[in-house]
CSV table of C-alpha atoms and ligand atoms in Angstrom, one decimal:
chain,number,residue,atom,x,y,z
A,1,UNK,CA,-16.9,-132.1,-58.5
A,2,UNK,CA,-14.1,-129.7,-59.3
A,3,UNK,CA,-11.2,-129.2,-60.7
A,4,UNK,CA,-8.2,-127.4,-59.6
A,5,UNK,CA,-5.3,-126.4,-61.5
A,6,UNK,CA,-2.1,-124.9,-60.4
A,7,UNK,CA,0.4,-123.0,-62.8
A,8,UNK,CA,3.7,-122.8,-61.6
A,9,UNK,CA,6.6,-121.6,-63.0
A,10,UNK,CA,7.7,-124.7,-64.4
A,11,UNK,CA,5.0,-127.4,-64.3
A,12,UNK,CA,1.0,-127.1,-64.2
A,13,UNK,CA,-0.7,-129.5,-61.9
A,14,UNK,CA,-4.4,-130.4,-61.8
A,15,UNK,CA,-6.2,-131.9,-59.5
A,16,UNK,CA,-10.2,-133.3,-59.6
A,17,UNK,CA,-11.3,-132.3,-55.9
A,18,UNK,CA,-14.8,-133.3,-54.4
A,19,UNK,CA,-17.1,-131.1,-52.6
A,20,UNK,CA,-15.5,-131.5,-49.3
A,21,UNK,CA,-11.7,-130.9,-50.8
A,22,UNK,CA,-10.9,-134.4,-51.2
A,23,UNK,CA,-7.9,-134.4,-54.0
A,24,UNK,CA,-9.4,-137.6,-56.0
A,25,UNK,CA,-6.7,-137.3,-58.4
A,26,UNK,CA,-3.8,-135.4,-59.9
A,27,UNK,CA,-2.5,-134.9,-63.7
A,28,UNK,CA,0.9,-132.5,-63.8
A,29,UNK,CA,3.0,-131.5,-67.0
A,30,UNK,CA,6.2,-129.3,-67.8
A,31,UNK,CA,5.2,-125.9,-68.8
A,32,UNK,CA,5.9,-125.1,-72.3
A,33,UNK,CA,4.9,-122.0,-73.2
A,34,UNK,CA,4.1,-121.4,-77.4
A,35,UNK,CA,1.9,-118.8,-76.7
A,36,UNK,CA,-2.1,-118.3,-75.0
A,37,UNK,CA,-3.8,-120.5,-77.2
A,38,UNK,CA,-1.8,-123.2,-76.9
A,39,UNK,CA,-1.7,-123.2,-73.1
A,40,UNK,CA,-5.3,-122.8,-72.8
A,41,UNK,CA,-5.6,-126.0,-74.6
A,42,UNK,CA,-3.1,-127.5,-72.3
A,43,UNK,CA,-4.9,-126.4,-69.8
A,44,UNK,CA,-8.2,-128.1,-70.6
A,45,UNK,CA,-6.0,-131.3,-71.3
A,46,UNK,CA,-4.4,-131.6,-68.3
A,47,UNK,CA,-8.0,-131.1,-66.6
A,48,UNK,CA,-10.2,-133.7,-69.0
A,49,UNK,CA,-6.9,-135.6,-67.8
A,50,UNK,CA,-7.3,-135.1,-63.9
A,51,UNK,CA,-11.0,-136.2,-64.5
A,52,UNK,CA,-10.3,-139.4,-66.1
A,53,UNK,CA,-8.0,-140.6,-63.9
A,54,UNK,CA,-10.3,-139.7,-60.6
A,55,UNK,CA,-12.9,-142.1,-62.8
A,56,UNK,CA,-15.1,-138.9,-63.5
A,57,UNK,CA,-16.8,-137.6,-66.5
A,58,UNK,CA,-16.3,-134.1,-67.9
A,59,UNK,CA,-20.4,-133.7,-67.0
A,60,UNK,CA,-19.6,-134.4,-63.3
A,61,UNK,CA,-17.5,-131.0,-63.1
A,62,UNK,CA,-19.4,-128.1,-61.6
A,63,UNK,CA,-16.4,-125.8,-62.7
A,64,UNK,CA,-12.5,-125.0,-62.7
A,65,UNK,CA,-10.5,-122.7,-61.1
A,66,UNK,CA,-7.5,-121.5,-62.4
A,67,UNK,CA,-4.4,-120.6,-60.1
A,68,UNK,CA,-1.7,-118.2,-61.9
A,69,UNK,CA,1.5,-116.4,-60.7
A,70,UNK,CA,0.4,-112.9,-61.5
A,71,UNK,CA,-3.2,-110.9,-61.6
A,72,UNK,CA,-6.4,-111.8,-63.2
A,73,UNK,CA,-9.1,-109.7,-63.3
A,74,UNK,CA,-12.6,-111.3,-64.0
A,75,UNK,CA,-11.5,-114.0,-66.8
A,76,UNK,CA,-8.6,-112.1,-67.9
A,77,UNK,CA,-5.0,-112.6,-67.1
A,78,UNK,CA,-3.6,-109.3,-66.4
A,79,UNK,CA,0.0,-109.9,-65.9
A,80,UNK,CA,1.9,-113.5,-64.6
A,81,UNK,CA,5.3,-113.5,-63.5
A,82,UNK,CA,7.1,-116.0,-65.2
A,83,UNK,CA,4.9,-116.9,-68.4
A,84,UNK,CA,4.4,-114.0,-70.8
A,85,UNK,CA,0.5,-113.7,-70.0
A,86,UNK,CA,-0.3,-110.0,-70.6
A,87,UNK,CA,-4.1,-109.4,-70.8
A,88,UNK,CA,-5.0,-112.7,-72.1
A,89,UNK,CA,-8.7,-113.7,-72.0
A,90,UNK,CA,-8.6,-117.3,-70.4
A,91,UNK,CA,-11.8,-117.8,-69.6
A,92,UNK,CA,-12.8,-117.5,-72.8
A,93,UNK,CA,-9.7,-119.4,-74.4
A,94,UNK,CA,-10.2,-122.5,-72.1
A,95,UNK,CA,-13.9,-123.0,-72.2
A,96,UNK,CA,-13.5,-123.1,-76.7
A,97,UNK,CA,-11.6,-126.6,-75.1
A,98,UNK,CA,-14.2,-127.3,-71.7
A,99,UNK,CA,-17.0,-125.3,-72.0
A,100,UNK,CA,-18.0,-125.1,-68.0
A,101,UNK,CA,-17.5,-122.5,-65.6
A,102,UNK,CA,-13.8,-121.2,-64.9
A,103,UNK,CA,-12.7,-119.0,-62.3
A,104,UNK,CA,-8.9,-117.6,-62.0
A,105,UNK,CA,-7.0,-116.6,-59.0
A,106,UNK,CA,-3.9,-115.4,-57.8
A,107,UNK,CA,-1.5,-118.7,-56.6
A,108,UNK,CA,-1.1,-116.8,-52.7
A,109,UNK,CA,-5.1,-116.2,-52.7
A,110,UNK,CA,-5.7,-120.1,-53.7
A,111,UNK,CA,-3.2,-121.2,-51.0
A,112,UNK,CA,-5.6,-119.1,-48.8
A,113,UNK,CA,-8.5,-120.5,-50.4
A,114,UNK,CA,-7.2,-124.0,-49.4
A,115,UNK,CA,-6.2,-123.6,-46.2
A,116,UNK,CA,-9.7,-121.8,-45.2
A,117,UNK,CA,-11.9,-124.5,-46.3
A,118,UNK,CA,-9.5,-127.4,-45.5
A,119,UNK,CA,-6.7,-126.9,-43.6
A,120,UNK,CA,-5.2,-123.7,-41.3
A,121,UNK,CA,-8.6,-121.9,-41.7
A,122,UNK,CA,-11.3,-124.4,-41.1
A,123,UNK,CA,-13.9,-122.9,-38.8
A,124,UNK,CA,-12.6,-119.5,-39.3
A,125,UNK,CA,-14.6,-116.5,-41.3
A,126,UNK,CA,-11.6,-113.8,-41.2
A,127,UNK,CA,-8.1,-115.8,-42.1
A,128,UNK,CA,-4.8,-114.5,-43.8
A,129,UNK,CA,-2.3,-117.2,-45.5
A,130,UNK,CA,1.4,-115.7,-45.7
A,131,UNK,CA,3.6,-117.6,-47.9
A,132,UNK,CA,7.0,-116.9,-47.9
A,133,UNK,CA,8.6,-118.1,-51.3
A,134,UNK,CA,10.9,-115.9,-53.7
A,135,UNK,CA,8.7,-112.9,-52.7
A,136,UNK,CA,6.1,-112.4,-50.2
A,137,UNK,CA,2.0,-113.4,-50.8
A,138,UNK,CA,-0.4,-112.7,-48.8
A,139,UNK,CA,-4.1,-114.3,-49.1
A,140,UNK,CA,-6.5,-112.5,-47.2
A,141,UNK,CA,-10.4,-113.7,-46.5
A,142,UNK,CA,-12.6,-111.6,-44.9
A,143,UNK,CA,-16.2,-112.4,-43.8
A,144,UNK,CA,-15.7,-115.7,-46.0
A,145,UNK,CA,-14.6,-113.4,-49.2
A,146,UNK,CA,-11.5,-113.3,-51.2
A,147,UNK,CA,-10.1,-109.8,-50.8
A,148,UNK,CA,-8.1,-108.0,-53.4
A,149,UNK,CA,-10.3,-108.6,-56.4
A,150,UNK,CA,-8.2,-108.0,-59.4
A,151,UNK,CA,-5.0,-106.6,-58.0
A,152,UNK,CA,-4.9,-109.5,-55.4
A,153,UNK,CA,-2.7,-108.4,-52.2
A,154,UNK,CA,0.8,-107.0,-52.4
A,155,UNK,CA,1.2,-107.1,-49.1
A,156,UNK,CA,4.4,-108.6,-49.3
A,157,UNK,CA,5.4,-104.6,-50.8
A,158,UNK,CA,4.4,-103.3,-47.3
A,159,UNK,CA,7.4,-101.4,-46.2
A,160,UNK,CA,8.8,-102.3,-43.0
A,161,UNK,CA,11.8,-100.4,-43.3
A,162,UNK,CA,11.5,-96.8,-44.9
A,163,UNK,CA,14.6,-96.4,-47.0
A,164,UNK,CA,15.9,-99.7,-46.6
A,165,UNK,CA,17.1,-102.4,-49.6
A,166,UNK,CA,15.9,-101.4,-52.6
A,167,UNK,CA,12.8,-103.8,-53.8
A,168,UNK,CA,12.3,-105.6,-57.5
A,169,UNK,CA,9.3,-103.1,-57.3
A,170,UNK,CA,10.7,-100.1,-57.2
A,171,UNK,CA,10.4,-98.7,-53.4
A,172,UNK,CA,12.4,-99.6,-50.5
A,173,UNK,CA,12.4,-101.4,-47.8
A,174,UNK,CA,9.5,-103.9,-48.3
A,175,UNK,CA,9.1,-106.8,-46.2
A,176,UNK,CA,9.8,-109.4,-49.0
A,177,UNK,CA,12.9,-107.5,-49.2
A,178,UNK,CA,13.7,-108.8,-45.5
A,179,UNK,CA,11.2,-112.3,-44.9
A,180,UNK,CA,10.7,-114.2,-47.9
A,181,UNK,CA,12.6,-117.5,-48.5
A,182,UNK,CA,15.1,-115.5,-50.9
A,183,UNK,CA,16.0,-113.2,-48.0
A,184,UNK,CA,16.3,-115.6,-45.8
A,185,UNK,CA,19.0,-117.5,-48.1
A,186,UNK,CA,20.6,-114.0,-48.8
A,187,UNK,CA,21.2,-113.5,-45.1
A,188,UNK,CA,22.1,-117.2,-44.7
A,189,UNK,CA,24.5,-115.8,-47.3
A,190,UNK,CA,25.8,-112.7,-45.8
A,191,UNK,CA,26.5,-114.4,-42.2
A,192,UNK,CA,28.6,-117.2,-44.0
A,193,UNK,CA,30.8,-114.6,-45.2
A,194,UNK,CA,31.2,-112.3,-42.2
A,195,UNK,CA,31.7,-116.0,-40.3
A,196,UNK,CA,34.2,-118.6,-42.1
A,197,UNK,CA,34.0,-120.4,-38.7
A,198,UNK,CA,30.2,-120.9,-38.3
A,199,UNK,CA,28.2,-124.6,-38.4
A,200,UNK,CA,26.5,-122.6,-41.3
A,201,UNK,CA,29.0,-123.8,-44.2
A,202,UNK,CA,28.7,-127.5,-42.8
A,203,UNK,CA,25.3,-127.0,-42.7
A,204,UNK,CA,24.7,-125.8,-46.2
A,205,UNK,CA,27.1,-128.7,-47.8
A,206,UNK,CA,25.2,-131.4,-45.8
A,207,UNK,CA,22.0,-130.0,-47.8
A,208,UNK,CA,24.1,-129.5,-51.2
A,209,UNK,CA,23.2,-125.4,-50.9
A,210,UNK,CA,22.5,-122.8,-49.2
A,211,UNK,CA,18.5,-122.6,-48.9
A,212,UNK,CA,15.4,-121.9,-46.8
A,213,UNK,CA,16.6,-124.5,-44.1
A,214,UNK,CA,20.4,-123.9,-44.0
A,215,UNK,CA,20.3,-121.4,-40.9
A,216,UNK,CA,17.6,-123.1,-39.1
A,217,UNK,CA,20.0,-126.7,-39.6
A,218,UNK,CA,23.0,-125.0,-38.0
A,219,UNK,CA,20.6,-123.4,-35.8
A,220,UNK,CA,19.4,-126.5,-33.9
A,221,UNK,CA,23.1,-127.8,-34.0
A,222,UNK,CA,23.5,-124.6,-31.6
A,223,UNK,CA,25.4,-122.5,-33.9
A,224,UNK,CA,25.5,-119.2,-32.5
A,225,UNK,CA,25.9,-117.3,-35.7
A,226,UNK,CA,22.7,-119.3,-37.4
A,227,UNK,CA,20.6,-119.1,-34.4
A,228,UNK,CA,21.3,-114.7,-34.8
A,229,UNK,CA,20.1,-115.2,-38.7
A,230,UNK,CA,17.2,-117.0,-37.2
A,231,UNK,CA,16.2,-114.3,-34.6
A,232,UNK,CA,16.7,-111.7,-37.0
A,233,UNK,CA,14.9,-113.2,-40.0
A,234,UNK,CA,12.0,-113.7,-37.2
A,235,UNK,CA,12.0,-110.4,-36.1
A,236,UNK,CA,11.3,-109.1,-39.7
A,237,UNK,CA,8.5,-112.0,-40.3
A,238,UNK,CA,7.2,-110.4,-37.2
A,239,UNK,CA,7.0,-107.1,-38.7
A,240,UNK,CA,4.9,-107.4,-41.3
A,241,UNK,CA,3.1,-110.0,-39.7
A,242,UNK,CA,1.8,-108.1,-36.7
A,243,UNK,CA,0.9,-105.0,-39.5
A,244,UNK,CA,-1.1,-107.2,-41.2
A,245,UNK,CA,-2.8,-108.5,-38.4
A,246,UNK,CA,-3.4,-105.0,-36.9
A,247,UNK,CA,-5.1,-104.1,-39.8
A,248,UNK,CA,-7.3,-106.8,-40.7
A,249,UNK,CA,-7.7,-108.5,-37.0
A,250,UNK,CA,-8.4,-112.0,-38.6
A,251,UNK,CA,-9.0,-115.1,-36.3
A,252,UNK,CA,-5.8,-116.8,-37.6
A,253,UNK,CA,-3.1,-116.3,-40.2
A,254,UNK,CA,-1.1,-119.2,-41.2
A,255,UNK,CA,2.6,-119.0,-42.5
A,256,UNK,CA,2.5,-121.2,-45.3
A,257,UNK,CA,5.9,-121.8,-48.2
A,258,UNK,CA,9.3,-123.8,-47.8
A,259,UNK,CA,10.3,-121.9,-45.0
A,260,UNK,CA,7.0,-122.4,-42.8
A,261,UNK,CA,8.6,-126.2,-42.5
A,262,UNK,CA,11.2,-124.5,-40.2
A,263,UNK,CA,11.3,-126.5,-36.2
A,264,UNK,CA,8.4,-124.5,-34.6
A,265,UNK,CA,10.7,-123.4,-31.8
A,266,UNK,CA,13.3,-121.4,-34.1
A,267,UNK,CA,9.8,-119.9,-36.0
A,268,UNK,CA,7.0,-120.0,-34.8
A,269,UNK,CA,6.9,-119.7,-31.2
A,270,UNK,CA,9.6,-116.7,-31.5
A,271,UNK,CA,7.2,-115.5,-34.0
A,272,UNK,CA,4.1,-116.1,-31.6
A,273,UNK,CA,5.9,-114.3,-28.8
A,274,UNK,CA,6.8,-110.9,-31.4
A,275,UNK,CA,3.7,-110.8,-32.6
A,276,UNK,CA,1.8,-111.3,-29.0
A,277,UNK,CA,4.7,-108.2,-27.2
A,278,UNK,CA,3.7,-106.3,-30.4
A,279,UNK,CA,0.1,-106.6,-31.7
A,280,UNK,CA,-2.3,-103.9,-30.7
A,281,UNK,CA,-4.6,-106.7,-29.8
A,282,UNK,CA,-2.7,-106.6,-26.2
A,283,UNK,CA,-4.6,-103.7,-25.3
A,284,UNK,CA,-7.9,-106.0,-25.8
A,285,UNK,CA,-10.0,-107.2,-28.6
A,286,UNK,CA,-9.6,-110.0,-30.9
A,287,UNK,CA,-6.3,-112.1,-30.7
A,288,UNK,CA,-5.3,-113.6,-34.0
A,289,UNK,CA,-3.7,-116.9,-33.6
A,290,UNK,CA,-0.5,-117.6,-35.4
A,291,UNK,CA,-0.6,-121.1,-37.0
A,292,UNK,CA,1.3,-123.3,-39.6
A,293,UNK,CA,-0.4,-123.7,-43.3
A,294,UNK,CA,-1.6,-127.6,-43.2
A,295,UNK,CA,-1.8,-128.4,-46.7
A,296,UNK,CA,1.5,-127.9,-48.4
A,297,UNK,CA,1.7,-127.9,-52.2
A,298,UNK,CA,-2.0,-129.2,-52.4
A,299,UNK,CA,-3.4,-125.8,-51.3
A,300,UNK,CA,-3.1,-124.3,-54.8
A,301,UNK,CA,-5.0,-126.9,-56.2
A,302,UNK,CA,-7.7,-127.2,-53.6
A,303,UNK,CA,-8.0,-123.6,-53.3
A,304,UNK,CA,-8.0,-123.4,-56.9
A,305,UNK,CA,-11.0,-125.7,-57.5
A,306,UNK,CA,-13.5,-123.9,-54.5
A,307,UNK,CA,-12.1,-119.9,-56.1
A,308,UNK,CA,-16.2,-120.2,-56.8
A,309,UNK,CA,-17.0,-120.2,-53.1
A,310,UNK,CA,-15.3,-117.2,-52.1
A,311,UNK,CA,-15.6,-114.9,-55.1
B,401,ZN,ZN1,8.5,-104.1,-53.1
């Protein structure tokens, strides 16, 4: 057995997972940051907590696998996003507390991890998991390997629109910039404003804010103004999408995060139909399918806990 933990930005989650990805149990906590020590403790808590309540034994566990917002390299934590990790040796940290194996990942590459041994990617050797959140990650598996080793992908910093909006990172343009879940909301945003008269302010106080499903809401209800955010978000999903798939050629990539919840006919079969006009894969060769991510918030876990299979 193994376990699986997730760090988010506010709460860590742990999950004891069988050999064939079964989620047995689940221990979660708020994230309270006091420094490395005390969080690799936590972290071996939580996971001697998962255990228990899955009616295991810390003996039973083959290893953990750590997913983290941020970089690892080997057992190190090179940077995290929200948590002030910088070069922090958690490996070593955690196993003073649970002295098995531990592996550590980046949170898009476990999503992929998930999704290619149980859900969007079963069956698959080449497979790419796209999340769309506050930014863009991209897990990539080639051959059955985790790509990206200690830098993970940044694909999300691809730019698909030389000197466009400027990026957190410095460069323009990048398709994060343009197709994560905060752009979306930001051009939910901008079209609200340029259109007082739009189904997209009724649709945004039915849902208490303007989120991820505000433009796809007004959308269905025919909006004309939503369903134009819609195409256009699409478009630039499509963008980086077919890059991607140009240069890796997977079998499938799955569009996993909030937004991937979206009615199939507003995202992905536009998306389908971009990516099939545009792909280089018309002229012959492998076509990629485009899919949904299957396992929602439980592929950070899962992936998490099999990091061992694929490093
Ligand atoms: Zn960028």
């Amino acid at each position: 057995m193994f376990v699986g933990i997730d760090v988010g930005g506010t709460n860590l989650k742990a999950g004891l997972v069988d050999g064939e990805g079964r989620l047995l149990a689940a221990a979660r906590r708020p994230l309270h940051f006091s420094g490395a020590e005390a969080f690799a403790a936590d972290l071996a808590e939580l996971a001697l907590q998962a255990v228990r309540q899955g009616g295991a034994a810390p003996e039973d566990l083959e290893s953990v696998g750590i997913g983290l917002p941020g970089a690892v390299d080997g057992g190190e934590v090179v940077y995290t996003a929200n948590i002030p990790l910088k070069h922090v040796p958690l490996e070593r940290l955690f196993r003073q507390h649970l002295d098995i194996p531990v592996y550590l990942g980046n949170d898009a590459d476990c999503a992929a991890v998930g999704e290619f041994f149980c859900g969007a990617g079963r069956g698959c050797r080449d497979f790419v998991v796209v999340t769309l959140g506050t930014g863009i990650g991209a897990g990539i598996i080639l051959n059955g390997r985790l790509q990206g080793g200690a830098a993970s992908s940044e694909a999300g910093h691809m730019a698909i629109m030389q000197g466009g909006e400027l990026c957190n990172c410095g460069r323009r343009g990048c398709w994060e910039r343009y197709a994560s879940a905060t752009a979306l909301i930001a051009q939910t945003r901008a079209a609200m404003e340029a259109h007082p008269e739009s189904g997209l302010h009724a649709a945004a106080e039915a849902l208490g804010a303007v989120d991820g499903r505000t433009a796809f809401q007004a959308a269905l209800a025919g909006d004309e103004t939503a369903l134009a955010v819609c195409r256009q978000y699409v478009e630039y999903l499509a963008g980086g999408t077919t890059s991607l798939i140009n240069i890796l050629r997977p079998e499938a990539v799955a569009i996993g995060g909030g937004v991937a919840a979206a009615p199939e006919q507003l995202l992905l079969e536009p998306l389908r139909r971009i990516v099939e006009q545009e792909a280089y894969a018309r002229h012959g060769g492998r076509v990629t399918r485009v899919v949904r991510a299957e396992l929602g918030n439980d592929a950070g876990i899962i992936g998490a806990a099999f990091l061992e299979k694929v490093l």
